[in-house]
PDB file of C-alpha atoms in Angstrom:
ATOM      1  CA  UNK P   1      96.181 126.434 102.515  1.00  0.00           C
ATOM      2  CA  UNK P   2      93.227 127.562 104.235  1.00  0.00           C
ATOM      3  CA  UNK P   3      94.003 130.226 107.269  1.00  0.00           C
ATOM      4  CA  UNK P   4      94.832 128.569 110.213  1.00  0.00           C
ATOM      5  CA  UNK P   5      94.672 125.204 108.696  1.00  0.00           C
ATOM      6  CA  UNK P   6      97.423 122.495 109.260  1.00  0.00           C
ATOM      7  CA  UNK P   7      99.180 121.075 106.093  1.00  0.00           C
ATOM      8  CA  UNK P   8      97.792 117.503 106.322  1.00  0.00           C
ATOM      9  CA  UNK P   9      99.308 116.431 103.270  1.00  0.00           C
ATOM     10  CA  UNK P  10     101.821 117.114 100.456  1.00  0.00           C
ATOM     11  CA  UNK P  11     102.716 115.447  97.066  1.00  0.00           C
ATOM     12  CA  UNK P  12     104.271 115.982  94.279  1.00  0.00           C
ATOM     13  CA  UNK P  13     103.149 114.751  90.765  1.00  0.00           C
ATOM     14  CA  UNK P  14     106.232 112.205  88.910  1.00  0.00           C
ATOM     15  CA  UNK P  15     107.688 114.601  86.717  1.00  0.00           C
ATOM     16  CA  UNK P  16     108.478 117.256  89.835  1.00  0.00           C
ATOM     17  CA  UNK P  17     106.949 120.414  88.578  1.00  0.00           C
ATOM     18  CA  UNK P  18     103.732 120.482  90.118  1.00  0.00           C
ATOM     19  CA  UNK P  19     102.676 119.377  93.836  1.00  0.00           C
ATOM     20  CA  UNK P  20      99.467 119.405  95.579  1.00  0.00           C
ATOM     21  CA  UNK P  21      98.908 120.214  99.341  1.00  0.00           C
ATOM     22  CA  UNK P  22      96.090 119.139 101.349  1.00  0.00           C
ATOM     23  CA  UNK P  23      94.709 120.645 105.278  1.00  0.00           C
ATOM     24  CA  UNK P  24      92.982 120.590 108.367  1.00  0.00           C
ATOM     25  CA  UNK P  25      90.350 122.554 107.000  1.00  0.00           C
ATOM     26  CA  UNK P  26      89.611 120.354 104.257  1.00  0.00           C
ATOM     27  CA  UNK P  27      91.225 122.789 101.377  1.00  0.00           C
ATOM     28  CA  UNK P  28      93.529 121.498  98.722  1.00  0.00           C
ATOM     29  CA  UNK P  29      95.970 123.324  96.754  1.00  0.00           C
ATOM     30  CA  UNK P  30      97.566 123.032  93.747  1.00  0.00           C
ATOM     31  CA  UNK P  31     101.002 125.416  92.988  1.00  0.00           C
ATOM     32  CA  UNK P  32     103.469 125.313  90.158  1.00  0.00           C
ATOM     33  CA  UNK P  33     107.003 124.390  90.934  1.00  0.00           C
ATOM     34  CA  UNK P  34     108.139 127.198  88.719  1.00  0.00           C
ATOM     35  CA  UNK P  35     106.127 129.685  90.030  1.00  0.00           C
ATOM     36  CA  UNK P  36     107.824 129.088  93.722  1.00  0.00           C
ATOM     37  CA  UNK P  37     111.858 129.114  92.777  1.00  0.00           C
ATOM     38  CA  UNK P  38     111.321 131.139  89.824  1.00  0.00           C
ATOM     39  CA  UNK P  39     113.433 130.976  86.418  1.00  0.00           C
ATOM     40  CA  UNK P  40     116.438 132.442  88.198  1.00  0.00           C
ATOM     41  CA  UNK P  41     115.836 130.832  91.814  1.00  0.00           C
ATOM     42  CA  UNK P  42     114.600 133.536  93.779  1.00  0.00           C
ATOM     43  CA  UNK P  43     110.493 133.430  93.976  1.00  0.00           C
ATOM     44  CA  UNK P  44     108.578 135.114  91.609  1.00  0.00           C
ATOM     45  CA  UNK P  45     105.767 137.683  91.965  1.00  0.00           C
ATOM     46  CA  UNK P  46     102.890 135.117  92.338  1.00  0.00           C
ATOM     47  CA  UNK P  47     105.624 132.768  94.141  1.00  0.00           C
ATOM     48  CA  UNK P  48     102.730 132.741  97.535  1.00  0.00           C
ATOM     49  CA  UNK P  49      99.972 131.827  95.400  1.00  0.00           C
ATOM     50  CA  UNK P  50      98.753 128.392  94.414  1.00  0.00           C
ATOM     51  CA  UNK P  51      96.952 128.492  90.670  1.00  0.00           C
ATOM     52  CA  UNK P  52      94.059 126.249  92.179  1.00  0.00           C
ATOM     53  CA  UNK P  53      91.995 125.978  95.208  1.00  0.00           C
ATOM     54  CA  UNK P  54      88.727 124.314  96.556  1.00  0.00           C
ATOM     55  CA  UNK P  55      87.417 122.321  99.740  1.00  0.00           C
ATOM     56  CA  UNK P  56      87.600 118.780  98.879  1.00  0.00           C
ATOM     57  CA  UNK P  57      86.374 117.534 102.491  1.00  0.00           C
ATOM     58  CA  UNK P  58      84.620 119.853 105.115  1.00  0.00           C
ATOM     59  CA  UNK P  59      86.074 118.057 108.456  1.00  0.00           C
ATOM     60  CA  UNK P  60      90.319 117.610 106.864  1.00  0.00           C
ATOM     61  CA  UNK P  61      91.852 115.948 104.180  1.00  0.00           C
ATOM     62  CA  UNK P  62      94.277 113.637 105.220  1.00  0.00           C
ATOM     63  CA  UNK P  63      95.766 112.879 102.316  1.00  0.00           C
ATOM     64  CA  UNK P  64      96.165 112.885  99.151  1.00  0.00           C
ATOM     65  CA  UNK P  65      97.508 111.827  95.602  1.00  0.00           C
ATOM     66  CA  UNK P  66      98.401 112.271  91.882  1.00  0.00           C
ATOM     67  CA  UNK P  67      96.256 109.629  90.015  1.00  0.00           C
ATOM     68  CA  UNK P  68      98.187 108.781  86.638  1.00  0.00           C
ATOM     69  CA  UNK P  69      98.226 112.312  85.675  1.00  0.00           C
ATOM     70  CA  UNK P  70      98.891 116.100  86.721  1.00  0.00           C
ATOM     71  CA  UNK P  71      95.124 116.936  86.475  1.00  0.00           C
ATOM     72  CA  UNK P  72      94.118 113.734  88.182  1.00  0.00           C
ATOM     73  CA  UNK P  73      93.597 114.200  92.133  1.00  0.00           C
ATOM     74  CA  UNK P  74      92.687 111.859  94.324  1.00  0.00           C
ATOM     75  CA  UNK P  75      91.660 113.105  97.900  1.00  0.00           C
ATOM     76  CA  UNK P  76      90.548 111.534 101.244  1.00  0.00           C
ATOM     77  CA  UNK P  77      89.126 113.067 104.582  1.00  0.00           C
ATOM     78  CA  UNK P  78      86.462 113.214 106.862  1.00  0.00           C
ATOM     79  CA  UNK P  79      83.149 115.098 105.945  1.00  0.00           C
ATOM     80  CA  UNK P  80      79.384 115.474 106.955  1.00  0.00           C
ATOM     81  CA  UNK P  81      77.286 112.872 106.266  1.00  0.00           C
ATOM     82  CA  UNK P  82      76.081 113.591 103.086  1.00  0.00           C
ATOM     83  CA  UNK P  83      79.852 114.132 101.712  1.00  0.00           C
ATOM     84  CA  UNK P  84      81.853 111.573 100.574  1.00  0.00           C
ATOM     85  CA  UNK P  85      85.325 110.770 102.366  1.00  0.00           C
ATOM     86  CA  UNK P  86      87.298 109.928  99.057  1.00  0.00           C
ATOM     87  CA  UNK P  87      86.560 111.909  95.884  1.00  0.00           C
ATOM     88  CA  UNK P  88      88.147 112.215  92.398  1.00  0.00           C
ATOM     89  CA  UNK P  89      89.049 115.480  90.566  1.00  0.00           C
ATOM     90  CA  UNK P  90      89.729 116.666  87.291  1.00  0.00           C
ATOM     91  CA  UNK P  91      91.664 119.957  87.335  1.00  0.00           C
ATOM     92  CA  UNK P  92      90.736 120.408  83.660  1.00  0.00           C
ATOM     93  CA  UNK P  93      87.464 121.662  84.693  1.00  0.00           C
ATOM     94  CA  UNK P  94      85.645 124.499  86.497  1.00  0.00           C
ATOM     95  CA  UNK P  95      86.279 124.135  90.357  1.00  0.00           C
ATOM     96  CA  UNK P  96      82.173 123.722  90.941  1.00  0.00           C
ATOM     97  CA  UNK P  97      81.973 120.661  88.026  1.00  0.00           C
ATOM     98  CA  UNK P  98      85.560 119.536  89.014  1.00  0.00           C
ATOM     99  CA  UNK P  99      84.368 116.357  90.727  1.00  0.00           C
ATOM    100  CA  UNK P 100      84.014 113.005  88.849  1.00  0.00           C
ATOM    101  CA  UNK P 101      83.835 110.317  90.885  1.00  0.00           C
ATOM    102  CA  UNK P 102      82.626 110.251  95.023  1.00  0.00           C
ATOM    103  CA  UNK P 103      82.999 107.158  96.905  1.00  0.00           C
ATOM    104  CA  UNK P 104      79.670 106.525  99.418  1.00  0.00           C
ATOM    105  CA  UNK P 105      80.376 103.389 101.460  1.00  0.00           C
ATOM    106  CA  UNK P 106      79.764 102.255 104.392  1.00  0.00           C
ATOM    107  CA  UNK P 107      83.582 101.215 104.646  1.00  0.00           C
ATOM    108  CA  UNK P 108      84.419 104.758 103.951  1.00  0.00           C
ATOM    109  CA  UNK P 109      82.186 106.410 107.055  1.00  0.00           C
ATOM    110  CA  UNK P 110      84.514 106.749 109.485  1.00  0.00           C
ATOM    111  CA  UNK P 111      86.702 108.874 107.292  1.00  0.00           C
ATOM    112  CA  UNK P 112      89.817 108.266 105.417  1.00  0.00           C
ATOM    113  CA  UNK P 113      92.982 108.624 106.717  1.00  0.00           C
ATOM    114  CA  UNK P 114      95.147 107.445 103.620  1.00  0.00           C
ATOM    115  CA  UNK P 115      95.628 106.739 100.061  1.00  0.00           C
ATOM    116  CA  UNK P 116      97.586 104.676  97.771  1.00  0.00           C
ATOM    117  CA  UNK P 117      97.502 104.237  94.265  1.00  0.00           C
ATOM    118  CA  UNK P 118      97.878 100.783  91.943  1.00  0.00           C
ATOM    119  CA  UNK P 119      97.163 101.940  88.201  1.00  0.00           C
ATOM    120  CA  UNK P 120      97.755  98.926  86.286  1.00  0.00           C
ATOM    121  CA  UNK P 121      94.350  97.722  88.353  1.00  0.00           C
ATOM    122  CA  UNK P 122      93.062 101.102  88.712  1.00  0.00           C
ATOM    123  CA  UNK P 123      92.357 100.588  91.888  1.00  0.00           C
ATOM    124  CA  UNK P 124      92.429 103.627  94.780  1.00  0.00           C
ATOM    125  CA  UNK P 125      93.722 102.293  97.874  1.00  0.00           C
ATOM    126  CA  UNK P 126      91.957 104.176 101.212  1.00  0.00           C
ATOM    127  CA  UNK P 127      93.015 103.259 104.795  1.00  0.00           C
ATOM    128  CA  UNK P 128      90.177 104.642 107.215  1.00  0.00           C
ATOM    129  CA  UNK P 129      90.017 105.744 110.969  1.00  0.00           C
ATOM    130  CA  UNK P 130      89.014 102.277 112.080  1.00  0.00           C
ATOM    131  CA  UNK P 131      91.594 100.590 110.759  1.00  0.00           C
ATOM    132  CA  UNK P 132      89.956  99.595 107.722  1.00  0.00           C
ATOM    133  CA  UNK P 133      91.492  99.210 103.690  1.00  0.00           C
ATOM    134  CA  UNK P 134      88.873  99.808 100.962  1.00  0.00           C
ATOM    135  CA  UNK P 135      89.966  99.151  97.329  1.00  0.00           C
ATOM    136  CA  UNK P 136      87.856 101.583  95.283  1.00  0.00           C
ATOM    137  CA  UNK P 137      87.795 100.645  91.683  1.00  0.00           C
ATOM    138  CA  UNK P 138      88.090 104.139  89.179  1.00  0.00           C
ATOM    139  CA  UNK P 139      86.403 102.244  86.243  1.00  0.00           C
ATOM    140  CA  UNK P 140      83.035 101.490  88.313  1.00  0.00           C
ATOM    141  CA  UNK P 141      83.347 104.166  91.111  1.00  0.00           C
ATOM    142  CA  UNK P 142      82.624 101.424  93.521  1.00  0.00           C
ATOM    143  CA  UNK P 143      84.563  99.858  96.275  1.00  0.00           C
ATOM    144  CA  UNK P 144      85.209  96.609  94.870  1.00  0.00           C
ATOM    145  CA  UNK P 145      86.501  95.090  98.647  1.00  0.00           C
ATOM    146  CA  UNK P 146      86.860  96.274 101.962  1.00  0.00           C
ATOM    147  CA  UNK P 147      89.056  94.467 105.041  1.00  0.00           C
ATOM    148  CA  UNK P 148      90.082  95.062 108.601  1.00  0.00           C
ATOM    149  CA  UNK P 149      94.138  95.720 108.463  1.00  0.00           C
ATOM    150  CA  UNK P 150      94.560  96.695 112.179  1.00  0.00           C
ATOM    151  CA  UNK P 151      92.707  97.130 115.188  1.00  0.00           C
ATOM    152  CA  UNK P 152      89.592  98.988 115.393  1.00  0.00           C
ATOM    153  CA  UNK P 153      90.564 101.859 117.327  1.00  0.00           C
ATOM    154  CA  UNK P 154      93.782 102.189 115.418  1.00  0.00           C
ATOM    155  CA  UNK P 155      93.533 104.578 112.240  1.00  0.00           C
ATOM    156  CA  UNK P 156      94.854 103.378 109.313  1.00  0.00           C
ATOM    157  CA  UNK P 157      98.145 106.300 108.910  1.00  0.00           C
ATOM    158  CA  UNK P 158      99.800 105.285 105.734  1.00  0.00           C
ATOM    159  CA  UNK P 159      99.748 102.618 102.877  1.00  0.00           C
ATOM    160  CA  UNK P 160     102.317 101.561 100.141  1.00  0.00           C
ATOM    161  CA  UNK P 161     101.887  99.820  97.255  1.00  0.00           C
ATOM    162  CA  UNK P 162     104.952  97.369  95.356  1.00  0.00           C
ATOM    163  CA  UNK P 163     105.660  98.108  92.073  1.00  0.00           C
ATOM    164  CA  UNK P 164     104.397  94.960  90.756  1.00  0.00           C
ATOM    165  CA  UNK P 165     101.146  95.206  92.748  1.00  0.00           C
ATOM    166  CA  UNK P 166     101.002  92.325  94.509  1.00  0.00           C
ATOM    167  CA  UNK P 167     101.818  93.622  97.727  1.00  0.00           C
ATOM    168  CA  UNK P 168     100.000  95.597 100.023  1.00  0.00           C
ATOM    169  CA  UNK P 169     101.698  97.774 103.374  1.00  0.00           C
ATOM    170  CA  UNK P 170      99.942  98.947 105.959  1.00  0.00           C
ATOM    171  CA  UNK P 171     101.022 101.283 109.162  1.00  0.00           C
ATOM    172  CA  UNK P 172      98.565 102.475 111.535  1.00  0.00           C
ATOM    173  CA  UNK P 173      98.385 104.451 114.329  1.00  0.00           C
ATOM    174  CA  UNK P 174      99.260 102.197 117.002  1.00  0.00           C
ATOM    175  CA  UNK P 175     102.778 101.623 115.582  1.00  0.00           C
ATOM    176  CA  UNK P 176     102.109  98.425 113.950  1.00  0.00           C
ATOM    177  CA  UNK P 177     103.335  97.675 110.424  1.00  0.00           C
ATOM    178  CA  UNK P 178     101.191  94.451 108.081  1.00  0.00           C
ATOM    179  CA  UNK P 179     102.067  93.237 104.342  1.00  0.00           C
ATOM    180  CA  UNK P 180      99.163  91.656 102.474  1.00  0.00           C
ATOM    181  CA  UNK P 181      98.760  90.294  99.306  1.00  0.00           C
ATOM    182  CA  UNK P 182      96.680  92.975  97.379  1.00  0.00           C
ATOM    183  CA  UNK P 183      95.171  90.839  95.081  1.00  0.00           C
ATOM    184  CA  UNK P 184      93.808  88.066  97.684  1.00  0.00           C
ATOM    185  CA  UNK P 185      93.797  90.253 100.487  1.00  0.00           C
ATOM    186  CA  UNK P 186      95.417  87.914 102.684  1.00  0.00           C
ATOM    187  CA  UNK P 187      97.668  88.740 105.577  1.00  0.00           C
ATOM    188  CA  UNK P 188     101.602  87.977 104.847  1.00  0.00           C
ATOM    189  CA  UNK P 189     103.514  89.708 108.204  1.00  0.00           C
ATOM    190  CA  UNK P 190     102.596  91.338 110.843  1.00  0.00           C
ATOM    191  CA  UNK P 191     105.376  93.604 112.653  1.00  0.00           C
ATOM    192  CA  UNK P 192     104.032  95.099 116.230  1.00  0.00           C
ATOM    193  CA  UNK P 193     105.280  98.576 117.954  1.00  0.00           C
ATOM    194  CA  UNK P 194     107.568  99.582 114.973  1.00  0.00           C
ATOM    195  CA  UNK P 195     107.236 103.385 115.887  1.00  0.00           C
ATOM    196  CA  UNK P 196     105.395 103.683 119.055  1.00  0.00           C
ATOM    197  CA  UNK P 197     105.765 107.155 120.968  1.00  0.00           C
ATOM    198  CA  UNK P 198     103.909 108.047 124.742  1.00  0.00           C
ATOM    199  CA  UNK P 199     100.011 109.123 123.915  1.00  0.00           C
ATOM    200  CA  UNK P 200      99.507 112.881 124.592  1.00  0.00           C
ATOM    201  CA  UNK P 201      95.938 114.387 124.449  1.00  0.00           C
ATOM    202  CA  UNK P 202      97.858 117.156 122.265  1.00  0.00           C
ATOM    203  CA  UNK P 203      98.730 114.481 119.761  1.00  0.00           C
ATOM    204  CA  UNK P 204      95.939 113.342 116.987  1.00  0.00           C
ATOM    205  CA  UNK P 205      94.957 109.993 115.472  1.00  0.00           C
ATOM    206  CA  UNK P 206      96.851 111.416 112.355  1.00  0.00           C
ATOM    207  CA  UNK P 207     100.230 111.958 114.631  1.00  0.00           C
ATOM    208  CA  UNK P 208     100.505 108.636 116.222  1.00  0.00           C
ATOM    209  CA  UNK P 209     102.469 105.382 114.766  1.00  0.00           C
ATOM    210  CA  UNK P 210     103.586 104.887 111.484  1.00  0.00           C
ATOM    211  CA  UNK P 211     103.908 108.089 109.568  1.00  0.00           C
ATOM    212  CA  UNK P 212     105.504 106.727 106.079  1.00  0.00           C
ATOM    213  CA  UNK P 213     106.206 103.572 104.304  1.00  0.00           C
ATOM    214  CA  UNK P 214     108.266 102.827 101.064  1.00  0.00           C
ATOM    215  CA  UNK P 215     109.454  99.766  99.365  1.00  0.00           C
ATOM    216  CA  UNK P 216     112.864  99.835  97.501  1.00  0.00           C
ATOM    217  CA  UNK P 217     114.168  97.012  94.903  1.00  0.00           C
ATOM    218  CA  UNK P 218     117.755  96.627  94.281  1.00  0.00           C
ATOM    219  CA  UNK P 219     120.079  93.973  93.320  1.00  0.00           C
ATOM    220  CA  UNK P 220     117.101  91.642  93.484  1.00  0.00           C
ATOM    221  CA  UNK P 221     115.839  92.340  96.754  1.00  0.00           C
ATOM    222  CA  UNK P 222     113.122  94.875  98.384  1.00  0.00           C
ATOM    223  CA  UNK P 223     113.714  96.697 101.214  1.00  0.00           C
ATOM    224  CA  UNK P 224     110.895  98.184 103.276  1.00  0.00           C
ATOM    225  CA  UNK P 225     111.763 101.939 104.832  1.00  0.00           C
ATOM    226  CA  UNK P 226     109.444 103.479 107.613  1.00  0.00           C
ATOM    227  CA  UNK P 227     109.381 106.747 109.840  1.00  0.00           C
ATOM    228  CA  UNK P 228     107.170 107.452 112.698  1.00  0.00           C
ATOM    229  CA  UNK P 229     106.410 109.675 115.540  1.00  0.00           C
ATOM    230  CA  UNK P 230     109.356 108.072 117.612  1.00  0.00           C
ATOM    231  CA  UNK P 231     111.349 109.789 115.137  1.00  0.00           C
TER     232      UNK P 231
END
């Protein structure tokens, strides 16, 4: 990460040996599993150094995601005006040409707080800092539909997608947890002050409510699991 810049975000890619990090500063990372333990466990000579860097958003990147592939990176943040707030990138080429799709909507102006990722519509998922979710499509490098999930002043903190793709989970930063039905966009349940912890002036937008969501199927049923800054 950038000097002095907060780690915003962190994933890894599905097979494990590669994860991306994401900060304050806008900077993203990119660092080699291997590379970190090294072959016998200990940390290897480049162990502090990540084999890719660049600014993806000027203002933070809040978050971002592996999109189908380990070269694939989808990020989302807050820029100038003239930047986009959710971007594509193809690690395959040279940092400077490395960009392939930018999303300019007016959706998207507020910045984006959050991303999600449904492949078998190849659709991006961004929740923004007015409690927006736009679905970007990666075919047309449009947003294909954009809603109000939560309350205005409430940032959209994290999204979750079901494996089948027919549900949509929202948290935001007022604590509040929704389910919609992605393809219709229509609201399904609501559940209020899931994760609500005392407002500080030393606590960001980014800090506040719900800080994770997953969904879980076994035996026939889903379960829905969620952290936030009540801890």
């Amino acid at each position: 990460i950038s000097v002095g810049g907060r780690v915003t975000a962190l994933r890894f890619n599905v097979y494990g040996n590669r994860f991306a990090v994401g900060d304050s500063e806008g900077y993203v990372s990119l660092w080699h599993w291997r590379s970190i333990v090294g072959a016998g466990g200990g940390g290897g000579a480049e162990s502090d150094k990540p084999y890719r860097v660049w600014r993806g958003h000027s203002r933070g990147c809040s978050d971002l995601l592996f999109a189908g592939c380990s070269t694939l990176y989808a990020t989302g943040g807050t820029g100038a005006e003239s930047e986009a707030n959710a971007a594509l990138w193809d690690t395959l080429l040279p940092v400077e040409k490395s960009v392939v799709q930018r999303f300019f909507d007016p959706a998207l102006q507020a910045g984006c707080t959050s991303l999600a990722y449904a492949p078998q519509r190849q659709l991006l998922l961004a929740g923004t800092a007015k409690g927006g979710v736009a679905l970007l499509d990666l075919r047309k490098a449009a947003v294909r539909h954009a809603f109000q999930a939560h309350e205005p002043n409430s940032a959209v903190t994290t999204l979750c997608v079901d494996p089948s793709e027919r549900l949509l989970l929202t948290g935001s930063a007022d604590g509040s947890v929704r389910a919609w039905r992605l393809g219709a966009h229509e609201p399904l349940a609501c559940f209020r002050d899931e994760h609500v912890a005392p407002r500080s002036l030393l606590r960001s937008a980014s800090d506040q409510g719900v800080q994770r969501l997953e969904l879980c199927t076994r035996d026939g049923h889903c379960y829905l699991f969620s952290c936030g800054c009540d801890g």
